[in-house]
Coordinates of C-alpha atoms in Angstrom, one line a residue:
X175 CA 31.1 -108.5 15.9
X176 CA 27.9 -110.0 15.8
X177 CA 26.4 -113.5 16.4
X178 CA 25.6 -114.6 13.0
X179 CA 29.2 -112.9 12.0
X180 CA 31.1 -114.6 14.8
X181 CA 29.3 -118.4 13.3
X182 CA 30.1 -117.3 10.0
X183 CA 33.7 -116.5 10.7
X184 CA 34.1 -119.8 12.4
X185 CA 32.5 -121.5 9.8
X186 CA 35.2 -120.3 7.7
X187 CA 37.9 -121.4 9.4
X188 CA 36.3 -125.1 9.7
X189 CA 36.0 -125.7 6.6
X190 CA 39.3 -124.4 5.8
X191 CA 41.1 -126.8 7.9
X192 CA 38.8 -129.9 5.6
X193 CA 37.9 -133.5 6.9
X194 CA 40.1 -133.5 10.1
X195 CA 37.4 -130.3 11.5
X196 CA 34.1 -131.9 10.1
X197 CA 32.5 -132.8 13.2
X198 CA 33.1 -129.2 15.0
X199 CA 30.1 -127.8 14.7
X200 CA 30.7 -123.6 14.0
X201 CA 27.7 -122.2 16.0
X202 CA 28.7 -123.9 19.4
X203 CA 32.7 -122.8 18.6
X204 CA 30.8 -119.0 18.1
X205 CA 29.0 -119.9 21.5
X206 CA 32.2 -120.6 23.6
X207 CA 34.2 -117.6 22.2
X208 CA 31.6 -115.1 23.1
X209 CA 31.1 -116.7 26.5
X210 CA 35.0 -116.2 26.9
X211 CA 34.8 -112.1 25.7
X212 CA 37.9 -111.8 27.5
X213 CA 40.9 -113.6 26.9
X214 CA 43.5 -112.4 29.4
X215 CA 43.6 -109.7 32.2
X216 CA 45.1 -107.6 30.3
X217 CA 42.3 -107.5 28.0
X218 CA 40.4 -106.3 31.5
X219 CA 42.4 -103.3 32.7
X220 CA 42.6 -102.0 29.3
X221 CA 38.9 -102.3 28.3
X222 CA 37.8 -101.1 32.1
X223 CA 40.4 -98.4 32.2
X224 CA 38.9 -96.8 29.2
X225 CA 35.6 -97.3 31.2
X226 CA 37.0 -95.2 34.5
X227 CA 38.5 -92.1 32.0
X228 CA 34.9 -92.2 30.4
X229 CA 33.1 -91.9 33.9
X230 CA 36.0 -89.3 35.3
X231 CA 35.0 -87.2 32.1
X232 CA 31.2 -87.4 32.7
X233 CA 31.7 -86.4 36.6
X234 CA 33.5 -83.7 35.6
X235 CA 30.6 -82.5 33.5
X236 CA 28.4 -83.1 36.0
X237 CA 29.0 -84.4 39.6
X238 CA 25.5 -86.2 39.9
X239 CA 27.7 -88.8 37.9
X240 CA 29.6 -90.2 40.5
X241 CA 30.5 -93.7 40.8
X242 CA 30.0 -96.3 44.0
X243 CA 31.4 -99.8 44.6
X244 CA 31.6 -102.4 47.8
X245 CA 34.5 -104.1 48.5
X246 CA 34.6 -108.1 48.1
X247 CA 37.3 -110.2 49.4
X248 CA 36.1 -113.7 47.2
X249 CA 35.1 -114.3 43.5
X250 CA 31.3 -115.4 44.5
X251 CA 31.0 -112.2 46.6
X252 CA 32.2 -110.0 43.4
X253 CA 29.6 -112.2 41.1
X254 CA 26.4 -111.7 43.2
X255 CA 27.3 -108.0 43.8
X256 CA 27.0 -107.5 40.1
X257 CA 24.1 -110.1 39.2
X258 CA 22.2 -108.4 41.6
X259 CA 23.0 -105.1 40.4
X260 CA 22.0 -106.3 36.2
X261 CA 18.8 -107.6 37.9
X262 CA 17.8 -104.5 40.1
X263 CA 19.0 -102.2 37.8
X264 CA 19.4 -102.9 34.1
X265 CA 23.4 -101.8 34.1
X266 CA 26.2 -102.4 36.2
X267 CA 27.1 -98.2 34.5
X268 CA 29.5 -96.4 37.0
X269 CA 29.3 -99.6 39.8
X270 CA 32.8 -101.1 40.4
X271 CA 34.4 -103.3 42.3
X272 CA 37.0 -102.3 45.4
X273 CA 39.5 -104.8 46.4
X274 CA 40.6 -104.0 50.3
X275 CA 44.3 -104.6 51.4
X276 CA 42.4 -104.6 54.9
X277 CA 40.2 -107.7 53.6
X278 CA 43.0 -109.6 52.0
X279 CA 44.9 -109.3 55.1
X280 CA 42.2 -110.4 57.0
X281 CA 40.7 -112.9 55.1
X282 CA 43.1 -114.1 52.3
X283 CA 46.5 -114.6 54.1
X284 CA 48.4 -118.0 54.5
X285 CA 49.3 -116.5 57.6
X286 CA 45.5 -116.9 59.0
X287 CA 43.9 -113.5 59.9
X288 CA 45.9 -110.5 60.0
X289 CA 45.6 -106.6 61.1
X290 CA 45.6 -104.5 57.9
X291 CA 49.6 -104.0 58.5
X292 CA 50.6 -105.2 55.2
X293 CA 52.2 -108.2 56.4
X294 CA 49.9 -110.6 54.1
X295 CA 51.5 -112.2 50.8
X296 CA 51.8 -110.0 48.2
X297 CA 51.0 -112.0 45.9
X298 CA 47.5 -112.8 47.5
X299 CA 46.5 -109.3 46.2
X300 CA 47.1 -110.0 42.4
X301 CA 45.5 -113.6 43.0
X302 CA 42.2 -112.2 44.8
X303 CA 42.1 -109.5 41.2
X304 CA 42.2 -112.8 39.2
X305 CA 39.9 -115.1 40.7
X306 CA 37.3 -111.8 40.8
X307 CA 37.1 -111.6 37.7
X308 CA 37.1 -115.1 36.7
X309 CA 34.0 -115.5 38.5
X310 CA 32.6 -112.6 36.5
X311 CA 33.6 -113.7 33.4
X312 CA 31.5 -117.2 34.7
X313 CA 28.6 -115.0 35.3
X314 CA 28.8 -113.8 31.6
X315 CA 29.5 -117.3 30.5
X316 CA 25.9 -118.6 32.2
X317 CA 23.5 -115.6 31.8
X318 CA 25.0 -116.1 28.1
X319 CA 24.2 -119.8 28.5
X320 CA 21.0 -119.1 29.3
X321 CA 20.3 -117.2 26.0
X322 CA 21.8 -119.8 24.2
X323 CA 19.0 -122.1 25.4
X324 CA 16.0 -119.5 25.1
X325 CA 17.3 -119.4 21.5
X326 CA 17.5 -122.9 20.9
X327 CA 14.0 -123.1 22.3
X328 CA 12.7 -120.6 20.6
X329 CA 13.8 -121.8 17.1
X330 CA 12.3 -125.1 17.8
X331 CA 8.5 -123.7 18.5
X332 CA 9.4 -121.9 15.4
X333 CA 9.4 -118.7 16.6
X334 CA 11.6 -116.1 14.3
X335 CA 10.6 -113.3 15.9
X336 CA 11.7 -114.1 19.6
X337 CA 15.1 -116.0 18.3
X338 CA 15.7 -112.7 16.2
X339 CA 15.0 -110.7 19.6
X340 CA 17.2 -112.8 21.3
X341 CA 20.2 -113.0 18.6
X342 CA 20.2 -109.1 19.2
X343 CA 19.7 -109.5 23.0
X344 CA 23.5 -111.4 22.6
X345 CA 24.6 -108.9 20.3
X346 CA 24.3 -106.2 23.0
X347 CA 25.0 -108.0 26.2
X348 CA 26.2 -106.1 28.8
X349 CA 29.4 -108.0 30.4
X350 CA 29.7 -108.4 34.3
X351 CA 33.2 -107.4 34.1
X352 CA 33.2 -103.8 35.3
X353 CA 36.8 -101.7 36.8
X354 CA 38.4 -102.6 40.1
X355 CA 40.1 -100.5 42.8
X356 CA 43.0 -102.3 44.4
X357 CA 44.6 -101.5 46.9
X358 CA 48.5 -101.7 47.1
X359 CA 48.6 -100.7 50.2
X360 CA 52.1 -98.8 50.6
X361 CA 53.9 -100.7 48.2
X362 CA 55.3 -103.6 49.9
X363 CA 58.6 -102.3 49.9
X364 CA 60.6 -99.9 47.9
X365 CA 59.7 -98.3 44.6
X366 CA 61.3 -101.4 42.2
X367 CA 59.1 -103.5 44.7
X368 CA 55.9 -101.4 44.2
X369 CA 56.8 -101.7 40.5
X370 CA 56.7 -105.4 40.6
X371 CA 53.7 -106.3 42.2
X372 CA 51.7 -103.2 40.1
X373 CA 52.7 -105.6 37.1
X374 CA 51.0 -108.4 38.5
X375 CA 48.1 -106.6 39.5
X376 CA 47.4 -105.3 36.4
X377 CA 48.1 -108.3 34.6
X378 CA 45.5 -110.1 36.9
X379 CA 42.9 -107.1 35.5
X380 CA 43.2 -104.1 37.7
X381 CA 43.2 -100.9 36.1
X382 CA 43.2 -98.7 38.7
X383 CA 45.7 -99.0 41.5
X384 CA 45.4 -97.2 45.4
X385 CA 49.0 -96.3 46.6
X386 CA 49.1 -94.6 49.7
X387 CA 51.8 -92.7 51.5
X388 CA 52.9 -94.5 54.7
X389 CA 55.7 -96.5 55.3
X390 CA 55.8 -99.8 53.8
X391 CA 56.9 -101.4 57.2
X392 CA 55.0 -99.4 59.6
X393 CA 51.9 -99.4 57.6
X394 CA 48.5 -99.2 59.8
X395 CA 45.2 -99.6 59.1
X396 CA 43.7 -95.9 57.7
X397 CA 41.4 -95.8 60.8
X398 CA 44.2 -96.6 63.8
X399 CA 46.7 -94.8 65.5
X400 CA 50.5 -95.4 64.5
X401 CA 50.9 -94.0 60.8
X402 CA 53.8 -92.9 59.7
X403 CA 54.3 -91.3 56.6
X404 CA 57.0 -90.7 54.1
X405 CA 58.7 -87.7 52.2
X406 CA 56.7 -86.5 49.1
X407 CA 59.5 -87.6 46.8
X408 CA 59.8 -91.1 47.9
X409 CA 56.1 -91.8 47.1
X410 CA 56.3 -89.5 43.9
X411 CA 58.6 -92.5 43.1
X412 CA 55.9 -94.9 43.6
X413 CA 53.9 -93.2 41.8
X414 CA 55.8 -93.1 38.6
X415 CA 57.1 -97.1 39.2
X416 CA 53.1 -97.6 39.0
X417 CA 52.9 -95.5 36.1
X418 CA 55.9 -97.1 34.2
X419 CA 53.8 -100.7 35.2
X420 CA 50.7 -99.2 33.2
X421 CA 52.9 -98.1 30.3
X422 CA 54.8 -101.3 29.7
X423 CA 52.3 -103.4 29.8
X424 CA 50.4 -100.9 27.4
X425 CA 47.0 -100.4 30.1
X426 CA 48.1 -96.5 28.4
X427 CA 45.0 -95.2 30.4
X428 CA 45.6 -97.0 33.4
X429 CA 44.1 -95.1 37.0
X430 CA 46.6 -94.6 40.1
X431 CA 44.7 -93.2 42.9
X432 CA 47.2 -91.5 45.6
X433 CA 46.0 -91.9 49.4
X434 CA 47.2 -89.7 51.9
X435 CA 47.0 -90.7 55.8
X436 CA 48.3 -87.1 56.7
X437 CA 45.4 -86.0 58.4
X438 CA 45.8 -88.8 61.0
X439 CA 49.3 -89.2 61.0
X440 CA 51.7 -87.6 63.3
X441 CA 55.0 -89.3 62.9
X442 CA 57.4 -89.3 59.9
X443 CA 60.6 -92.0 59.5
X444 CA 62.6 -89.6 57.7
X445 CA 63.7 -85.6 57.4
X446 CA 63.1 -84.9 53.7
X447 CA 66.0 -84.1 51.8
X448 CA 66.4 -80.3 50.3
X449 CA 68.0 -78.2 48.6
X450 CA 66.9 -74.8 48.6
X451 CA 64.4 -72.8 50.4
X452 CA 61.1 -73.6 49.7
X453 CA 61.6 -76.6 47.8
X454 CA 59.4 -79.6 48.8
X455 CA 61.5 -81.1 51.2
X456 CA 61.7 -78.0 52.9
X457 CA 58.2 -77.5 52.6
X458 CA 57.9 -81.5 54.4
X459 CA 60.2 -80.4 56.8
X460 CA 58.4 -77.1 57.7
X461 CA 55.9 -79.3 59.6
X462 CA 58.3 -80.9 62.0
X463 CA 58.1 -80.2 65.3
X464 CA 61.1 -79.0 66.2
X465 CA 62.8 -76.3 69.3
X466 CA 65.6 -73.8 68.7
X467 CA 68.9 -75.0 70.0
X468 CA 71.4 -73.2 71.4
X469 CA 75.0 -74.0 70.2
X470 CA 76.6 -74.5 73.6
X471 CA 73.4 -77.1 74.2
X472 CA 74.4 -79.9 71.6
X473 CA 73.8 -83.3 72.8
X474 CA 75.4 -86.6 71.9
X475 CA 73.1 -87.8 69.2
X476 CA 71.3 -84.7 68.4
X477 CA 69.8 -84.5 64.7
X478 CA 69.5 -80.9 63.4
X479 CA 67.5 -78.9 60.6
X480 CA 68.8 -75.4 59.8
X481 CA 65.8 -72.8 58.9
X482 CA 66.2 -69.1 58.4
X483 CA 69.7 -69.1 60.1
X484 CA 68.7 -71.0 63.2
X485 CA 69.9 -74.2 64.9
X486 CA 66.2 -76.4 65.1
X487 CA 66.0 -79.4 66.9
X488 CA 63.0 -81.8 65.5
X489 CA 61.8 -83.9 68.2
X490 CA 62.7 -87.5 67.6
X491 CA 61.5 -90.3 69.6
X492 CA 63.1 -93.4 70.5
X493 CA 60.9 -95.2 67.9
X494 CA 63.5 -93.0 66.2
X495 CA 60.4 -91.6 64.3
X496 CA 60.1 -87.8 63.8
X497 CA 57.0 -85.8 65.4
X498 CA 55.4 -83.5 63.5
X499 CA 53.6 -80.0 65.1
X500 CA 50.0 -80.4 66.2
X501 CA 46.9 -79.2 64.2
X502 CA 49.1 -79.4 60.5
X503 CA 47.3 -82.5 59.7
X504 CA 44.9 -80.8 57.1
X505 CA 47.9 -78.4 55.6
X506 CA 49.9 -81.3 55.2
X507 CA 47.0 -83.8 53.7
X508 CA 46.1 -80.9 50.9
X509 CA 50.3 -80.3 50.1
X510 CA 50.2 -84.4 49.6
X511 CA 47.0 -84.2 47.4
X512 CA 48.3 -81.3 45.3
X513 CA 51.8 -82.7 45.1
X514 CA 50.6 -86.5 44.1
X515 CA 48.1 -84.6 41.8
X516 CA 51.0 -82.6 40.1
X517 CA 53.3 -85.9 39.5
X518 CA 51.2 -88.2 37.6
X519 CA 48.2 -89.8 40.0
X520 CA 45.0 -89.5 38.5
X521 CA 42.3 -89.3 41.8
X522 CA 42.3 -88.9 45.6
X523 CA 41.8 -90.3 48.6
X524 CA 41.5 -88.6 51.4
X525 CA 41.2 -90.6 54.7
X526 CA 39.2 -88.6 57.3
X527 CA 37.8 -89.6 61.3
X528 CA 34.4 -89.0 60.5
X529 CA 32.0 -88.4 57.6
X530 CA 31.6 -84.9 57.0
X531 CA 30.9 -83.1 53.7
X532 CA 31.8 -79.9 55.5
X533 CA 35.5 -81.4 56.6
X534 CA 36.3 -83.1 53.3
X535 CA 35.3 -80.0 50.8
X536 CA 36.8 -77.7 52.6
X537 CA 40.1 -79.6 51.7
X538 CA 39.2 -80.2 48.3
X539 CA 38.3 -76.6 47.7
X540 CA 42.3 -75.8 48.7
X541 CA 43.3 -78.5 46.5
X542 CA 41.0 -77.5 43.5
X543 CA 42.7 -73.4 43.7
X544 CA 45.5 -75.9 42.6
X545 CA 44.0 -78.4 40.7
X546 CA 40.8 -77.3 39.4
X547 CA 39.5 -80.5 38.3
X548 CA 40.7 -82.2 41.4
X549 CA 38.9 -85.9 42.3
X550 CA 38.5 -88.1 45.5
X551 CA 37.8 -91.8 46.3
X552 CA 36.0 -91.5 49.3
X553 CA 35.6 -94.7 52.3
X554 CA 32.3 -94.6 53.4
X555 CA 34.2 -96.7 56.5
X556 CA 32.6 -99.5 58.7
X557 CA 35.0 -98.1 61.0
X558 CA 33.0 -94.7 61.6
X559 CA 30.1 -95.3 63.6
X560 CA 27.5 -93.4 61.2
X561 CA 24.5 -93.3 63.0
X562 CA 26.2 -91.5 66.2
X563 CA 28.3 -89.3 63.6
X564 CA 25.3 -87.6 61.9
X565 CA 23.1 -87.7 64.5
X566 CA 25.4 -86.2 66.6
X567 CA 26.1 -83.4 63.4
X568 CA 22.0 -82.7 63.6
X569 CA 22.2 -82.0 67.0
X570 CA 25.6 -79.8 66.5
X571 CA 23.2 -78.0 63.4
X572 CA 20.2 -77.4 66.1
X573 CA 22.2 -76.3 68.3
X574 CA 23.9 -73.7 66.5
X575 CA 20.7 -72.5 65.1
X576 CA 18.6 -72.0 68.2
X577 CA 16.5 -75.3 68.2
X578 CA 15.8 -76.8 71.4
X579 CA 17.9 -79.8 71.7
X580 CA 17.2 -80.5 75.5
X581 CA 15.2 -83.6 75.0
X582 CA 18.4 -85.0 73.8
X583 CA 21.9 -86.7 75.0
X584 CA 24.4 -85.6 72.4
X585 CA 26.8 -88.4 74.4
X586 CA 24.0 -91.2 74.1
X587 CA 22.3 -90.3 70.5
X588 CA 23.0 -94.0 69.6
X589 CA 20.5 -95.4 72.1
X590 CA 17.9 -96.8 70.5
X591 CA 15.7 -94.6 72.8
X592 CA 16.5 -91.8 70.4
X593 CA 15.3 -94.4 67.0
X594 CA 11.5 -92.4 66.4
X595 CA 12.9 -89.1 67.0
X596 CA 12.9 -86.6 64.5
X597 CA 16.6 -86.1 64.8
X598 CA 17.1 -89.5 64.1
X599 CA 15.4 -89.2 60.6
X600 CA 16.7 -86.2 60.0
X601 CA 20.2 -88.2 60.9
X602 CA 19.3 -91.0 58.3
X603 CA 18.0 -88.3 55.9
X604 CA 21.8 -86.9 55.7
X605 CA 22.7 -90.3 55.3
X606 CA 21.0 -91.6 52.6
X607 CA 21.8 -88.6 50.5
X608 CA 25.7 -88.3 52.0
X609 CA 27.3 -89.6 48.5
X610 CA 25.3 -87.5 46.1
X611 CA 25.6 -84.6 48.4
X612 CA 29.0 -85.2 48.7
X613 CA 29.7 -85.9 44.9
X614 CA 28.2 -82.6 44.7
X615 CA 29.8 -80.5 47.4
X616 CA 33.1 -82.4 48.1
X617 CA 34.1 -83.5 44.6
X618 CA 34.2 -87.1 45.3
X619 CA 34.0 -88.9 42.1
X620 CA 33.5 -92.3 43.7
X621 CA 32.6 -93.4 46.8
X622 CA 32.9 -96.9 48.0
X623 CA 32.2 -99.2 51.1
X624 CA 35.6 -101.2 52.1
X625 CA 34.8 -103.6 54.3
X626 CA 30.6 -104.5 53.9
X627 CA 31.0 -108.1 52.6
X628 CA 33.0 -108.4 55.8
X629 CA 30.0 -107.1 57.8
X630 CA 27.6 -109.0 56.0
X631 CA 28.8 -112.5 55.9
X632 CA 29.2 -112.2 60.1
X633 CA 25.8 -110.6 60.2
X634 CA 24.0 -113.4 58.1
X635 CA 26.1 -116.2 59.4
X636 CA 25.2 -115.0 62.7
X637 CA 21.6 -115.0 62.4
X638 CA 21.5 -118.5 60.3
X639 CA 23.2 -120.3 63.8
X640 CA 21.0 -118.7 66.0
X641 CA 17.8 -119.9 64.0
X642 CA 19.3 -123.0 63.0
X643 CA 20.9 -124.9 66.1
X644 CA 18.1 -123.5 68.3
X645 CA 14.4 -123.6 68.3
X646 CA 13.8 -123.1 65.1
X647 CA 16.0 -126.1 63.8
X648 CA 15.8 -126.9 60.1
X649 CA 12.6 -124.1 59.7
X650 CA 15.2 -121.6 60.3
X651 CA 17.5 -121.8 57.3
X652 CA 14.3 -122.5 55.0
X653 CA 12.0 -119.8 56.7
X654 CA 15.1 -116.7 56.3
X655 CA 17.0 -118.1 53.7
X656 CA 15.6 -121.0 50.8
X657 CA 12.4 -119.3 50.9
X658 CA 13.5 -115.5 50.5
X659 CA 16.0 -116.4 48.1
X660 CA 13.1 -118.1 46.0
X661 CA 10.8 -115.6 46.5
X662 CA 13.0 -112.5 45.9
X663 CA 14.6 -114.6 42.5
X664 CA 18.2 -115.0 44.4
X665 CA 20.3 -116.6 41.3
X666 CA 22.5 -119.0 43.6
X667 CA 19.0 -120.4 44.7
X668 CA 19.8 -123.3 41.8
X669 CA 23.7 -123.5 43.1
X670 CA 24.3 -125.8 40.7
X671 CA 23.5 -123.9 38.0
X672 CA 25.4 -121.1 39.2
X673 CA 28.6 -123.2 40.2
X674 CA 28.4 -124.3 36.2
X675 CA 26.7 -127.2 35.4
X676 CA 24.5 -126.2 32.7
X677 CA 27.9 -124.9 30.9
X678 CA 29.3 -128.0 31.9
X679 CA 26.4 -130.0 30.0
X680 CA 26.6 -127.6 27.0
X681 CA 30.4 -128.6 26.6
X682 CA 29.4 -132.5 27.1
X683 CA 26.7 -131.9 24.2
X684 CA 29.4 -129.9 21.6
X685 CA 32.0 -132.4 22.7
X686 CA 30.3 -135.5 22.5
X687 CA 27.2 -134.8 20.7
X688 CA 24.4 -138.1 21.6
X689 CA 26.5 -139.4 23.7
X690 CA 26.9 -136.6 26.1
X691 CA 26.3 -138.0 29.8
X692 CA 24.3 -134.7 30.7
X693 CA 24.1 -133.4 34.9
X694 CA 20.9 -131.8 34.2
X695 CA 18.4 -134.5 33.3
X696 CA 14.9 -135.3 34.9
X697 CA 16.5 -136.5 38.3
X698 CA 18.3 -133.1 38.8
X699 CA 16.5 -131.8 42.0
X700 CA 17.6 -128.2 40.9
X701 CA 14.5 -128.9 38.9
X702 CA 12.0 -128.3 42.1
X703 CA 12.7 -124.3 41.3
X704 CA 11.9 -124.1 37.5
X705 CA 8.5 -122.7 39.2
X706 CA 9.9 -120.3 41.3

């Protein structure tokens, strides 16, 4: 619908409803429903969902089509990710938003900060969704704002031509709003449970949803030691409780990404249950490590698998966890991929040690024999240390080939000694290209940062005190900060503006007309950066 049909529409219904709606005036009604494009976060995961399918169907087509996102653990953070991305870049096509379960836990919890254990609210997960995209839809509601007043202005100088380029410039606004990834950690609890809080995530907006394939209460962090995983079917059942969420509340194309901690994991809580040879308990179970028992050796206590008519012991801790054998990690990680694949998830993720294109499409090449059109979510993790990874891989590559690698320390390539080198910039090379190389070569469809908001905020926060309580005093939050957000046309430099005033004065003007007591008048110091 456009503009001048949305004002005539409203129009409509004014003067339907006679004298008691006579002083409502129809174009600032048409103003304040196409600042509010989206009424309820339902309205989100259904119109972003359609987005993701569109964007899986175009990688598949062509892989140079892959899709990126950074995760942000507040509203504001989510809002300047995606101003800055209309202003760099003219679209905010294929760039998401990823909501960590690490972050939450870290940041959000009543608790105070947390290890990424899944021990935060649960509810702080659907909350964070919500208030993420309420500040997007703010940032629609002000950059709309603004070419509200550009129009206004514009038909005042008389000026048809720019207030009909700017009526069309409305028409075809691109909204701020773009998919989320959350993460749902391992469910929170059983599969009604998982069910549960899926509703409330997708009613908050999100339409896609990262289930992975721990235990709910022994869930660690990706990255650390500890995980424990559990039997194919009891996350197949999370699966389809996620799926079942999607369905009733009619999100039909809905996204359930299924992460598997396999690779790292060497402990399971339970023995899979099976029926026949074969079957994919048994196959579970085929990992186990286990010794043959002899009869006459039974021990009080003993827990027993029968395979191929012999007595197998698996060894069972007194965590009263199950070990699996060494070295299955990647057999097992592919069966989980191809299994989640083959019971309703839509995309991957595949949690790796390191960063390597080689490692992570050699998987997805046994998964795709399976699944040919087989799709990851890839962490480009804060937890790997990326310069020492791929400098350390160039030296690996040089080495194998014959090059001379004696002027280097593969155990010290961080050092900044190593910084001019020209395996350093071969290093950075690999790293600037890793996620279209890896889009490419590894089928990952999207590739996102978890934690670099995190990063970020310690980084900058860090340098502000330094500058600030020492030498540099006042000079140093004007010098690094007031000036370069000027200078580099930072929105949030008029933080009044972006916290809503001028939407707060355009209500005061529709609501009270003349007598609207307006925050952005003459005295208004956000006024000493009109120039800017």
């Amino acid at each position: 619908m456009t503009y001048q049909s949305t004002i005539a529409n409203l129009r409509k219904t004014i003067e339907g409803n006679g004298a008691p709606w006579n002083a409502i005036d129809a174009e600032s009604a048409a103003r304040m429903q196409i600042q509010n494009r989206f009424r309820t976060g339902l309205d989100i995961a259904r119109y972003t969902a359609k987005i993701m399918r569109e964007d899986m169907a175009a990688y598949d087509a062509d892989p140079a089509n892959y899709t990126q996102s950074l995760g942000c653990w507040h509203g504001f953070i989510a809002q300047q990710k995606l101003i800055s991305i209309k202003k760099h870049f003219g679209s905010t096509k294929r760039r998401y938003l990823y909501l960590s379960g690490w972050m939450v836990a870290a940041l959000r919890s009543e608790f105070g900060p947390l290890p990424d254990q899944s021990m935060h609210e649960k509810t702080s997960v659907p909350a964070l969704i919500g208030e993420l995209y309420t500040f997007l839809k703010q940032a629609d509601a002000r950059e709309l704002g603004m070419m509200f007043r550009d129009l206004d202005a514009a038909r005042e100088r008389g000026d048809e031509v720019e207030a009909k380029r700017i009526e069309t410039a409305i028409d075809n606004h691109e909204t701020h709003v773009v998919p989320i990834i959350a993460d749902i950690d391992a469910g929170f609890g059983n599969a009604e449970a998982t069910y549960l809080l899926a509703k409330k995530m997708i009613e908050a907006g999100a339409c896609a949803l990262q289930i992975e394939n721990q235990v709910s209460d022994e869930k660690q962090c990706g990255h650390q030691d500890g995980k424990v995983t559990v039997p194919h079917e009891e996350f197949l059942q999370k699966i389809r409780a996620i799926r079942h969420a999607f369905l009733e509340l009619g999100v039909e194309d809905g996204i359930i990404v299924a992460r598997t901690d396999s690779l790292g994991a060497g402990l399971t809580k339970s023995i899979a249950y099976t029926k026949e040879e074969g079957d994919l308990g048994d196959q579970y179970n085929s990992f186990l490590d286990c010794e043959e028992v002899d009869p006459a050796e039974i021990k009080n206590g003993d827990v027993f698998l029968s395979r191929e008519g012999k007595l197998l012991r698996p060894k069972r801790l007194p965590s009263n966890l199950y070990q699996f054998r060494a070295g299955t990690g990647e057999d097992r990680c592919v069966l989980d991929c191809i299994t989640s694949l083959q019971h309703g998830a839509d995309l991957l993720w595949i949690e790796t040690e390191k960063p390597h294109i080689g490692q992570i499409g050699g998987m997805v090449n046994r998964i795709r024999e399976v699944i040919p059109n087989a799709k990851l979510v890839y962490n480009n993790s804060p937890s790997f240390n990326w310069t020492l990874n791929f400098r350390q891989q160039v030296f690996d590559a040089w080495e194998a080939a014959g090059k001379d690698v004696s002027g280097y320390d593969r155990a010290r390539l961080m050092s900044v000694d190593y910084d001019g080198t020209e395996l350093a910039a071969e290093a950075d090379e690999r790293i600037r290209t890793f996620q279209r190389d890896a889009a490419a070569q590894a089928g990952i469809f999207h590739h996102l940062i978890t934690l670099p908001t995190y990063h970020t905020a310690a980084l900058s926060t860090d340098n502000l005190a330094k500058r600030y309580f020492g030498d540099e005093g006042m000079l140093g939050y004007v010098k690094n900060v007031q000036r370069e957000e000027i200078r580099q046309g930072i929105a949030c430099v008029k933080h009044q503006n972006m916290a809503g005033s001028d939407i707060g004065d355009d209500h005061k003007e529709y609501f009270a007309g003349e007598a609207a007591l307006k925050a952005g008048g003459t005295h208004n110091t956000m006024n000493q950066f009109e120039a800017a």
